[in-house]
XYZ file of C-alpha atoms in Angstrom:
775
model
C 191.946 28.538 73.387
C 190.566 26.960 76.456
C 192.138 29.247 78.711
C 190.370 31.788 76.578
C 187.311 29.843 76.789
C 187.641 29.340 80.378
C 188.423 32.931 80.882
C 185.295 33.603 78.831
C 183.233 31.120 80.895
C 184.619 32.850 84.118
C 183.540 36.185 83.020
C 180.143 36.647 84.746
C 179.242 39.476 82.528
C 179.882 37.673 79.428
C 178.255 34.458 80.648
C 174.909 35.900 81.640
C 174.666 38.778 79.145
C 171.236 38.296 78.176
C 170.031 37.929 81.612
C 171.789 41.108 82.766
C 170.166 42.977 79.850
C 166.857 41.559 80.790
C 167.409 42.429 84.415
C 168.337 45.973 83.527
C 165.183 46.239 81.318
C 162.979 45.013 84.305
C 164.614 47.299 86.761
C 163.964 50.230 84.117
C 160.555 49.164 83.727
C 159.963 48.966 87.471
C 161.372 52.516 88.004
C 159.353 53.898 85.169
C 156.388 52.224 86.625
C 156.960 53.825 89.990
C 157.535 57.162 88.282
C 154.385 56.626 86.466
C 152.573 55.669 89.437
C 154.020 58.408 91.321
C 152.956 60.892 88.590
C 149.479 59.439 88.475
C 149.276 59.723 92.204
C 150.566 63.217 92.080
C 148.144 64.087 89.329
C 145.213 62.544 91.228
C 146.237 64.513 94.333
C 146.673 67.740 92.320
C 143.343 67.095 90.307
C 141.173 65.741 92.944
C 142.817 65.957 96.529
C 144.553 69.355 96.676
C 141.574 71.379 95.315
C 139.433 70.079 98.305
C 141.813 71.784 100.663
C 141.470 75.121 98.945
C 138.607 77.163 100.342
C 135.875 78.341 97.843
C 135.403 82.192 97.947
C 132.781 83.221 100.483
C 130.980 85.322 97.985
C 130.455 82.264 95.858
C 128.380 80.578 98.784
C 126.265 83.641 99.443
C 123.544 84.622 96.849
C 124.047 88.175 95.602
C 121.416 90.498 96.596
C 119.596 92.428 93.834
C 118.964 96.108 93.897
C 115.687 97.176 95.614
C 112.766 97.585 93.325
C 110.152 100.298 93.769
C 106.819 99.729 92.069
C 103.621 102.007 91.621
C 100.378 100.860 93.087
C 99.472 99.140 89.875
C 102.764 97.295 89.616
C 104.542 99.594 87.308
C 108.168 99.650 88.012
C 109.261 103.037 89.164
C 112.941 102.394 89.891
C 115.406 99.785 90.534
C 118.182 100.736 92.791
C 121.766 99.660 92.621
C 122.575 96.725 94.993
C 125.007 97.228 98.068
C 128.057 96.659 95.673
C 126.811 99.463 93.449
C 125.461 97.060 90.706
C 122.341 96.731 88.642
C 121.279 93.268 89.529
C 117.932 91.589 89.400
C 116.631 88.607 91.268
C 118.535 85.356 90.197
C 117.091 83.357 87.275
C 116.827 79.582 87.476
C 118.836 77.449 85.053
C 115.555 76.125 83.558
C 114.330 79.753 82.900
C 117.442 80.594 80.874
C 116.927 80.575 77.158
C 118.795 77.756 75.426
C 120.147 80.322 72.895
C 121.776 82.435 75.688
C 123.474 79.253 77.062
C 124.582 78.136 73.760
C 125.847 81.593 72.824
C 127.708 82.008 76.158
C 129.383 78.588 75.808
C 130.362 79.429 72.139
C 131.926 82.611 73.159
C 133.542 81.543 76.517
C 134.020 77.906 76.977
C 132.815 75.480 74.193
C 134.148 72.499 76.206
C 132.379 73.344 79.431
C 130.420 70.129 79.804
C 133.548 68.016 79.086
C 136.315 69.433 81.246
C 136.699 69.484 84.899
C 136.766 73.178 85.725
C 140.220 73.670 84.041
C 140.400 73.255 80.283
C 143.882 71.518 79.838
C 143.645 71.685 76.026
C 142.973 75.455 76.237
C 145.727 75.934 78.596
C 148.121 74.143 76.189
C 146.900 75.959 73.340
C 147.157 79.379 75.098
C 150.744 78.368 76.437
C 151.965 77.658 72.858
C 150.470 80.822 71.313
C 151.643 83.075 74.102
C 155.277 81.720 73.949
C 155.269 81.877 70.151
C 154.313 85.571 70.254
C 156.279 86.317 73.454
C 153.172 88.097 74.993
C 149.736 87.212 76.282
C 147.577 86.869 73.135
C 144.856 84.676 74.536
C 143.535 83.231 77.888
C 142.282 79.759 78.905
C 140.100 80.331 81.696
C 136.875 78.418 81.875
C 133.418 79.411 82.811
C 133.965 77.817 86.194
C 137.226 79.803 86.665
C 135.455 83.058 85.690
C 132.766 82.366 88.146
C 135.314 81.912 90.837
C 136.911 85.162 89.719
C 133.633 87.258 89.746
C 132.790 85.880 93.201
C 136.123 86.805 94.778
C 137.233 90.220 95.996
C 139.433 92.269 93.635
C 143.164 91.149 93.812
C 146.336 91.371 91.830
C 146.213 89.174 88.746
C 149.478 87.317 89.005
C 150.305 83.496 88.573
C 149.680 82.722 92.197
C 146.054 84.138 91.901
C 145.456 82.216 88.709
C 146.671 78.854 90.367
C 144.509 79.371 93.313
C 141.521 80.175 91.091
C 142.190 76.989 89.102
C 142.207 74.988 92.319
C 139.080 76.608 93.416
C 137.507 75.846 90.136
C 138.319 72.145 90.563
C 136.822 72.149 93.989
C 133.627 73.751 92.777
C 133.316 71.250 89.962
C 133.450 68.384 92.482
C 130.825 70.100 94.617
C 128.375 71.602 92.202
C 126.771 70.199 89.048
C 127.360 71.971 85.647
C 123.926 73.457 85.566
C 124.434 74.924 89.037
C 127.793 76.515 87.839
C 126.370 77.949 84.590
C 123.359 79.284 86.357
C 125.383 80.945 88.999
C 127.769 82.370 86.248
C 125.059 83.774 84.133
C 123.491 85.459 87.298
C 126.698 87.101 88.312
C 128.958 87.924 85.386
C 129.164 91.533 84.398
C 127.687 92.900 81.073
C 128.961 96.461 81.364
C 127.447 99.602 82.379
C 126.804 98.114 85.769
C 124.465 95.352 84.542
C 125.238 92.293 86.370
C 123.564 89.008 85.475
C 121.782 88.050 82.271
C 118.358 89.160 83.524
C 119.546 92.723 84.272
C 121.428 92.780 81.018
C 118.340 91.846 78.956
C 116.377 94.627 80.720
C 119.116 97.094 80.500
C 119.928 96.826 76.858
C 116.793 95.516 75.314
C 114.039 96.487 77.919
C 112.590 93.007 77.651
C 112.507 89.955 80.049
C 114.980 87.187 79.525
C 112.583 84.816 78.072
C 111.826 87.289 75.055
C 115.450 87.405 73.729
C 116.027 86.357 70.271
C 119.084 84.112 69.280
C 120.822 87.246 67.843
C 120.239 89.190 71.050
C 121.549 86.281 73.147
C 124.731 86.339 71.115
C 124.875 90.041 71.471
C 124.772 89.688 75.264
C 127.188 86.824 75.181
C 129.842 89.010 73.419
C 129.955 91.586 76.276
C 131.629 89.727 79.278
C 134.878 89.334 77.565
C 135.651 93.145 77.749
C 132.668 95.007 79.220
C 134.429 98.542 79.037
C 135.893 98.190 75.575
C 132.738 96.474 74.146
C 130.198 99.014 75.385
C 127.044 98.884 73.302
C 126.141 102.487 74.017
C 129.566 103.707 72.761
C 130.934 100.899 70.519
C 128.017 99.048 69.031
C 130.054 98.202 65.898
C 132.838 96.319 68.021
C 130.044 94.334 69.662
C 128.401 93.398 66.481
C 131.683 92.027 65.042
C 132.110 89.751 67.939
C 128.385 88.958 67.959
C 128.586 87.599 64.354
C 131.457 85.606 65.250
C 129.537 83.920 68.014
C 126.601 83.124 65.818
C 128.886 81.627 63.366
C 130.518 79.543 66.081
C 127.048 78.426 67.174
C 126.420 77.075 63.864
C 129.784 75.337 63.860
C 128.963 73.647 67.036
C 125.594 72.476 65.648
C 123.616 74.792 68.057
C 122.285 77.205 65.305
C 121.276 75.730 62.089
C 119.298 76.457 58.769
C 116.726 79.319 58.873
C 117.379 80.064 62.627
C 121.063 80.691 61.831
C 120.232 82.992 58.907
C 117.572 84.919 60.966
C 120.106 85.333 63.735
C 122.742 86.443 61.437
C 120.740 88.935 59.534
C 118.709 90.377 62.695
C 119.540 94.120 63.275
C 119.949 94.778 66.971
C 118.018 97.570 68.398
C 119.143 98.916 71.847
C 116.527 100.199 74.213
C 118.439 101.541 77.329
C 116.477 100.761 80.421
C 117.888 101.423 83.981
C 115.045 99.862 85.908
C 112.651 102.769 85.512
C 113.057 106.249 86.599
C 109.677 107.581 87.441
C 109.040 109.681 90.590
C 112.723 109.764 91.487
C 112.292 112.086 94.446
C 109.554 109.900 95.974
C 111.638 106.841 95.562
C 114.639 108.822 97.074
C 112.564 109.861 100.116
C 111.269 106.286 100.680
C 114.701 104.754 100.162
C 115.959 106.711 103.197
C 113.661 104.892 105.469
C 113.231 101.396 103.978
C 115.024 98.555 105.668
C 118.042 96.910 103.823
C 116.131 93.509 103.782
C 113.295 94.662 101.683
C 113.865 93.789 98.010
C 110.513 95.123 96.525
C 108.612 97.879 97.743
C 105.156 98.812 96.565
C 104.285 102.557 96.804
C 100.974 104.479 96.644
C 101.972 106.294 93.670
C 99.727 106.051 90.478
C 101.992 105.672 87.491
C 99.835 107.221 84.935
C 98.869 110.240 87.084
C 102.632 110.734 88.196
C 103.638 111.024 84.409
C 100.953 113.550 83.721
C 101.894 115.636 86.699
C 105.541 115.457 85.811
C 104.672 116.763 82.354
C 102.383 119.526 83.772
C 105.164 120.710 85.966
C 107.673 120.837 83.203
C 105.464 122.552 80.743
C 104.208 125.230 83.007
C 107.899 125.988 84.242
C 108.832 126.455 80.652
C 106.380 129.209 80.395
C 107.647 130.819 83.528
C 111.331 130.837 82.773
C 111.287 134.377 81.384
C 110.112 135.522 85.009
C 112.903 133.632 86.691
C 111.077 130.462 87.967
C 113.110 127.499 87.491
C 111.730 124.991 89.965
C 108.335 123.656 91.209
C 107.223 120.630 93.245
C 103.636 118.991 93.687
C 101.985 116.710 96.030
C 98.702 114.803 95.636
C 97.162 113.108 98.619
C 94.056 110.757 98.549
C 92.081 112.186 101.403
C 90.311 108.899 102.406
C 93.514 107.102 103.167
C 96.534 109.599 103.242
C 98.104 107.917 100.338
C 100.400 110.159 98.210
C 99.284 109.166 94.793
C 101.662 111.538 93.010
C 104.791 113.600 93.934
C 107.053 115.686 91.912
C 110.165 117.218 93.480
C 111.692 119.265 90.653
C 111.259 119.858 87.011
C 114.042 117.515 85.942
C 115.943 115.213 88.246
C 118.984 115.425 85.907
C 118.988 119.168 85.791
C 122.338 120.647 86.838
C 120.692 123.494 88.549
C 119.423 121.483 91.662
C 117.313 118.957 89.972
C 117.959 116.381 92.534
C 116.754 118.595 95.416
C 113.220 117.487 96.538
C 111.137 120.544 96.509
C 108.342 118.596 98.332
C 110.614 118.008 101.284
C 112.960 121.024 101.557
C 111.359 123.609 103.807
C 110.374 127.006 102.305
C 108.516 130.063 103.590
C 104.773 129.391 103.267
C 103.569 133.040 102.822
C 99.812 133.223 103.365
C 99.272 129.476 103.132
C 99.023 129.050 106.910
C 96.192 131.522 107.229
C 93.410 128.895 106.961
C 94.483 127.449 110.194
C 94.363 130.764 112.054
C 90.612 131.243 110.818
C 89.943 127.614 111.876
C 91.201 128.554 115.296
C 88.852 131.433 115.299
C 85.908 129.425 114.238
C 86.597 127.040 117.001
C 85.904 129.794 119.485
C 82.514 130.563 117.963
C 83.395 133.101 115.106
C 81.966 132.904 111.770
C 82.271 134.002 108.177
C 80.435 137.222 108.959
C 82.606 138.122 111.968
C 84.183 141.550 111.499
C 87.984 142.299 111.681
C 89.202 145.909 111.172
C 91.868 145.752 108.382
C 93.460 148.946 109.590
C 97.053 149.817 110.566
C 98.236 148.115 113.786
C 101.428 147.618 115.847
C 102.122 145.013 118.405
C 104.774 144.767 121.133
C 107.173 141.867 120.603
C 110.349 140.710 122.464
C 112.299 142.147 119.468
C 110.407 145.516 119.193
C 107.382 146.734 117.313
C 105.807 144.553 114.862
C 103.643 146.227 112.131
C 102.004 144.017 109.496
C 101.254 145.227 106.095
C 98.982 143.813 103.382
C 100.435 142.675 100.111
C 99.405 145.732 98.051
C 100.290 148.053 101.119
C 96.635 149.195 101.362
C 94.004 148.844 104.084
C 90.512 147.440 103.537
C 88.590 148.693 106.535
C 85.741 146.649 107.843
C 86.167 143.011 106.588
C 84.203 139.936 107.256
C 86.273 136.913 107.992
C 85.183 135.438 104.751
C 86.588 138.232 102.675
C 89.652 138.726 104.876
C 90.716 134.998 104.355
C 89.424 134.866 100.713
C 91.510 137.911 99.737
C 94.441 136.888 101.798
C 94.817 140.099 103.906
C 97.862 140.010 106.256
C 96.614 142.674 108.605
C 93.320 140.958 109.098
C 95.038 137.617 109.678
C 97.271 138.831 112.350
C 94.409 140.700 114.221
C 92.327 137.347 113.942
C 95.196 135.345 115.321
C 95.647 137.603 118.225
C 91.956 137.392 119.067
C 92.016 133.611 118.671
C 94.781 133.030 121.163
C 97.805 134.226 119.510
C 100.963 132.345 118.110
C 100.983 129.821 121.032
C 97.672 128.547 119.917
C 98.366 128.393 116.166
C 101.864 126.799 116.790
C 100.141 124.012 118.990
C 97.638 123.342 116.205
C 100.250 123.269 113.511
C 102.249 120.767 115.709
C 99.140 118.694 115.896
C 98.794 118.681 112.008
C 102.335 117.268 111.614
C 104.643 120.206 110.927
C 108.029 118.997 111.895
C 110.041 122.108 110.899
C 108.355 124.521 113.471
C 111.165 123.895 116.104
C 111.194 127.187 117.741
C 108.937 128.649 120.494
C 105.797 130.644 119.957
C 107.433 133.631 121.237
C 110.085 133.331 118.584
C 107.526 133.289 115.804
C 105.021 135.652 117.228
C 101.906 136.889 115.348
C 103.745 136.759 112.102
C 103.455 132.916 112.016
C 100.001 133.213 110.413
C 101.604 135.074 107.359
C 104.440 132.693 106.920
C 107.642 133.616 108.936
C 108.496 129.885 109.509
C 109.585 127.344 107.009
C 107.440 124.381 106.129
C 107.384 121.317 103.992
C 105.199 121.153 101.042
C 104.256 117.577 102.017
C 103.477 118.263 105.507
C 101.562 121.356 104.368
C 99.494 119.430 101.826
C 98.680 116.833 104.538
C 97.507 119.463 106.983
C 95.151 120.779 104.161
C 94.023 117.127 103.890
C 92.957 117.248 107.618
C 90.627 120.173 106.634
C 89.271 118.071 103.856
C 88.494 115.268 106.293
C 86.608 117.575 108.594
C 89.188 117.995 111.105
C 90.708 114.428 111.272
C 94.467 114.317 110.814
C 96.131 111.033 109.683
C 99.847 110.552 108.719
C 100.518 110.581 104.901
C 102.220 107.523 103.341
C 104.089 106.640 100.128
C 103.906 102.766 101.076
C 100.801 100.863 100.050
C 101.039 98.690 103.267
C 101.568 101.533 105.740
C 98.185 103.319 105.246
C 97.276 104.628 108.754
C 94.298 102.930 110.230
C 93.718 105.460 113.027
C 93.310 109.289 112.797
C 93.006 111.949 115.437
C 90.482 114.897 115.422
C 92.370 118.218 115.684
C 89.469 120.584 114.595
C 85.724 120.361 114.614
C 84.052 119.340 111.377
C 82.001 122.649 111.427
C 85.139 124.756 111.555
C 86.705 122.890 108.709
C 83.506 123.209 106.740
C 83.585 127.048 107.220
C 87.149 127.177 106.061
C 86.356 124.938 103.029
C 83.322 127.053 102.118
C 85.287 130.337 102.223
C 88.349 128.890 100.263
C 86.082 127.716 97.452
C 84.088 131.032 97.204
C 85.353 132.715 94.169
C 83.366 135.923 95.164
C 85.175 136.124 98.438
C 88.537 136.598 96.796
C 87.382 139.129 94.106
C 89.210 142.113 95.640
C 92.727 140.539 95.297
C 92.389 137.835 92.645
C 89.564 139.133 90.257
C 86.770 137.013 88.799
C 88.838 134.812 86.330
C 91.916 133.887 88.102
C 93.378 130.336 87.546
C 91.892 129.395 91.003
C 88.429 129.270 89.507
C 87.665 125.873 88.229
C 84.757 124.509 86.597
C 83.998 122.687 89.782
C 84.263 123.567 93.539
C 87.853 123.475 94.991
C 88.860 125.069 98.207
C 92.299 126.643 97.504
C 94.665 129.052 99.149
C 97.864 130.573 97.758
C 100.850 131.935 99.427
C 103.767 134.255 98.345
C 106.965 134.659 100.525
C 108.715 137.960 100.872
C 110.388 139.219 97.713
C 108.798 136.647 95.592
C 111.062 133.893 96.766
C 108.406 131.101 97.062
C 104.845 130.805 96.016
C 102.208 128.191 96.729
C 98.801 126.977 95.887
C 97.188 124.352 98.184
C 93.577 123.101 98.124
C 91.194 120.270 98.251
C 88.012 118.585 97.303
C 86.373 115.786 99.316
C 88.568 113.318 97.324
C 92.063 114.736 96.889
C 94.280 117.389 98.366
C 96.926 119.117 95.993
C 99.986 121.218 97.119
C 102.156 123.077 94.735
C 105.254 125.063 95.350
C 107.147 127.091 92.720
C 110.363 129.221 93.167
C 114.062 128.688 92.904
C 115.981 126.315 95.071
C 118.748 128.709 95.457
C 116.425 131.396 96.839
C 116.651 133.903 94.043
C 113.512 136.070 93.743
C 111.127 135.476 90.950
C 110.023 138.396 88.787
C 106.711 139.519 90.183
C 105.338 136.021 90.356
C 102.734 135.287 93.005
C 101.000 132.074 94.114
C 98.125 132.713 91.695
C 100.421 133.226 88.598
C 103.101 130.735 89.495
C 101.896 127.756 91.455
C 98.246 128.415 90.665
C 98.246 127.295 87.016
C 100.066 124.071 87.936
C 97.434 123.593 90.690
C 94.610 124.190 88.289
C 96.056 121.712 85.617
C 96.500 119.086 88.216
C 92.967 119.154 89.496
C 91.582 119.140 85.945
C 93.467 115.948 85.318
C 92.042 114.610 88.587
C 88.586 115.507 87.710
C 89.001 113.786 84.349
C 90.091 110.662 86.073
C 87.401 110.914 88.897
C 84.680 113.439 88.923
C 85.241 115.646 92.005
C 82.290 116.281 94.345
C 81.759 118.735 97.076
C 80.681 118.685 100.830
C 76.968 118.744 101.805
C 76.030 121.333 104.310
C 75.910 119.862 107.928
C 72.627 119.724 109.555
C 73.748 122.355 112.049
C 74.593 124.824 109.205
C 72.286 127.538 107.921
C 72.753 130.073 105.105
C 71.471 133.614 105.604
C 72.193 136.931 103.901
C 74.272 139.533 105.721
C 75.501 143.108 105.296
C 79.205 142.656 104.675
C 79.798 146.260 105.947
C 78.974 145.520 109.556
C 78.512 141.542 109.618
C 75.025 141.793 110.718
C 72.060 139.861 109.357
C 70.303 141.677 106.674
C 67.196 143.441 107.866
C 63.918 141.710 107.228
C 61.908 144.905 106.962
C 62.542 148.276 104.987
C 64.121 148.639 101.572
C 66.512 145.989 100.445
C 70.195 146.626 101.245
C 72.399 147.924 98.398
C 75.105 145.511 99.463
C 74.354 142.046 100.875
C 75.704 138.498 100.434
C 75.039 135.029 101.667
C 76.880 133.649 104.707
C 77.120 130.316 106.562
C 76.448 130.002 110.283
C 76.573 127.302 112.606
C 73.686 126.872 115.062
C 73.611 129.311 117.832
C 76.450 131.474 116.197
C 74.437 133.882 113.986
C 74.841 137.587 114.478
C 72.022 140.013 115.320
C 69.667 141.463 112.865
C 70.677 144.920 111.525
C 68.052 147.626 112.285
C 67.327 151.181 111.308
C 69.893 152.479 113.922
C 72.767 150.819 111.913
C 72.165 152.995 108.871
C 72.110 156.586 107.891
C 68.350 157.198 107.079
C 68.800 159.240 103.948
C 71.639 157.624 102.045
C 71.521 154.048 103.592
C 75.222 154.219 104.465
C 76.135 151.595 107.089
C 77.410 153.043 110.417
C 80.978 152.079 111.270
C 82.736 152.469 114.741
C 84.858 155.394 115.162
C 88.017 153.408 114.841
C 87.245 153.638 110.957
C 87.012 157.342 110.760
C 90.382 157.850 109.191
C 89.963 155.014 106.786
C 86.532 156.221 105.700
C 88.102 159.593 104.742
C 91.114 157.866 102.978
C 91.576 156.741 99.452
C 91.471 153.140 100.623
C 87.650 153.341 101.410
C 86.337 150.848 98.983
C 82.716 151.536 99.969
C 82.598 155.182 99.230
C 79.428 156.791 100.515
C 77.961 153.350 101.487
C 79.821 153.726 104.999
C 79.875 156.353 107.492
C 81.305 156.763 110.962
C 78.684 156.688 113.665
C 78.602 159.708 116.033
C 76.206 158.775 118.716
C 77.158 157.791 122.197
C 75.814 154.280 122.089
C 78.431 153.069 119.783
C 80.409 150.105 121.348
C 84.163 150.050 121.594
C 86.806 148.105 123.389
C 90.441 147.922 124.279
C 92.240 145.832 121.739
C 95.765 145.792 123.336
C 97.207 145.060 125.707
C 95.162 141.998 126.840
C 94.239 142.099 130.550
C 96.788 140.334 132.692
C 99.539 140.551 130.056
C 103.106 139.990 131.369
C 105.772 141.874 129.577
C 109.451 141.097 129.935
C 111.823 143.824 129.216
C 115.056 143.441 127.109
C 116.919 146.721 127.397
C 119.045 145.840 124.513
C 116.293 145.702 121.795
C 114.996 148.539 119.965
C 111.498 149.818 121.058
C 111.839 147.334 124.033
C 110.393 149.938 126.430
C 107.324 151.083 124.518
C 103.997 149.371 124.927
C 101.386 149.621 122.222
C 97.948 150.638 123.291
C 95.139 149.915 120.880
C 91.318 150.454 120.863
C 88.702 150.475 118.240
C 87.919 154.241 118.953
C 89.781 157.337 119.409
C 90.250 157.089 123.226
C 92.074 158.949 125.841
C 94.505 156.741 127.620
C 95.545 157.362 131.385
C 97.787 155.278 133.799
C 98.683 156.370 137.341
C 102.056 154.655 137.015
C 103.044 154.675 133.325
C 103.825 157.577 131.210
C 101.458 157.905 128.175
C 103.296 159.369 125.208
C 100.707 158.929 122.446
C 96.843 159.152 122.541
C 94.218 157.877 120.257
C 93.311 154.421 118.771
C 96.999 153.769 118.477
C 98.483 154.946 121.660
C 101.857 154.209 123.405
C 103.208 154.050 126.912
C 106.659 153.906 128.299
C 107.153 150.670 130.289
C 108.457 150.404 133.868
C 108.853 147.434 136.165
C 105.889 146.649 138.418
C 102.138 146.160 137.947
C 100.209 148.724 136.168
C 96.585 149.714 135.463
C 95.803 151.295 132.059
C 92.366 153.031 131.438
C 90.775 154.103 128.082
C 87.956 156.613 127.975
C 85.705 157.610 125.120
C 82.193 159.289 125.021
C 81.817 159.071 128.887
C 82.693 155.374 129.093
C 85.828 153.924 130.544
C 87.553 150.445 130.280
C 90.745 149.333 132.039
C 93.255 146.468 131.839
C 96.117 145.441 134.266
C 99.564 144.430 133.170
C 102.846 143.344 134.798
C 106.332 144.340 133.577
C 109.330 142.508 134.512
C 112.993 141.899 133.372
C 113.866 138.544 132.034
C 115.521 136.118 134.593
């Protein structure tokens, strides 16, 4: 027994059993403590330390730029463009400006513990993990609003576990750096609501066409339902799906104590009415034209457009084109310029911007052939050289030598009108007369120079390229620039640049024509009697107030125009087809003319149109339109006379008895009119006759003295020179072969200097020319 006892006492394990167990427990506790401490340290490092080393997305630290907004002069929104990322985004809204209902609805839908977690909701993560493991597929997520903010602020990337871990760490970093209100504010300004609407303010405008502050609780819940799946929950395609989620959010708001009693019932029962709004879409062509030149930093641009007027004119264009469809007219454009400032107050580029047949083409900017719409500038040049409305031009067949051969202008109706005053020639838009007037006013070079001064940017060829046909529209022009050129006539010859921007109104102008020349043009273009021969007494160009207006029709009815002005406004209209198909017998007076008329009637309703007062240096006297002379003060009254306007020192001589046949009173005309008087084109009948006495004046019309002709042997007719005089003359030349005599003679050209003489009734005139080959 002892030995056993001794043995037991000697057994260290047995003798100190309790101590050993205690020691083991202490050791165990110490190790657990270390593990616990280590775990805590690791947790702290992972929760607070590690996130600080993970960089936040650069996009989060840069405030997103909203799309540029274009406004009318009165502040009406015309259009909001997509931003640089192709999103519909408005200026950010401050947290204090956000409706409380929207905040609560968003938290109820996306993150009810937002204000209690630290960026990652561990309870939500655990719940999602259990649920996903149980169903063996992803049935729910656990991302917080902070994590979603990180996601929408980062570039698109693969959605794997690594991306999600990084986003969680970034969310923790952000939570330690920003306040909860800052995070929620950024989220609501950046989250996508579908249909490119980004941010709650853009969504409120886009789906309800109302500011954020006017949203109801039901509408806030409707918006809060969308970010979860913007494509699947598209209100414009799947409103019922959105409503189911919206009702769930409203119920959850009630459960969370954010919506109670009557407010809950109202929100639950409210029927959502969508009103799609894309930031406005008025004057899309004008906005598109501006958007090409506006700098990227400008976020809001105030235009010169008047919203109410713009809508009226868009409606006018659409309605008038509807009536012209049967005659193959599909497109039209209109520009209205305020003369005093150069502001474009309305601009329509096509019938319908969304039309599939070229609706996005800007008819106010695409160049087209102007037809006769450039003729007023030819006559303005002539008036600058001392001509007047009673100056005479023979509207008779004529040919001109050009580098490409012979040029023979013709009138629209293939008739000739004989002796024409400048007033009637311009008023009736006679092509032959306009070409003759241009030649006498300095030719294509002078007209091209004037048109360049008037701002035509499409006339890039030489004057030789266009030739005299420039006056009848053989070069393309833009409606905007043509309208602005007419505005210079309305300002009495002062040109200023047009503008679509309120802050870019030109302060300076430049004089390109005299005020008296412009007054004469305006007086003629507003004279309904002056256009009777072509347009009749009751055309659409006759308005209940004075308006200067000129039409134009290009070859084969491909384009037609009506452009004109009062002291207050200038209006330009183009009608045709963007693809260039011809219209069916539609001219400027029947196509563009009615639109022009309707627009000016609207302008007159808004602001009564006035007219120009006669300048002090202008007088009005009666003339005989058959010869352009002042009506005689003695003898029987003329059977044909009309009032004409003259600038001081430019009036013609007074007609006397020698100008008329004594018995019939017929006006004597120069011999050049002999064939015309005897033809069916003679509109005066027996009121005109050809003088036969030797004192009748005549002159060489072509070639001009000093003309230099450059031969091109490869061109047809290149060796034939046209000889013209206003009498049936006899042509001679010691060095050239004359192959045709009379008022329309011809000579065969040869190198060198030549003298050409014309003789008639004992009088001789001569000109000298030089012929050379091109270098």
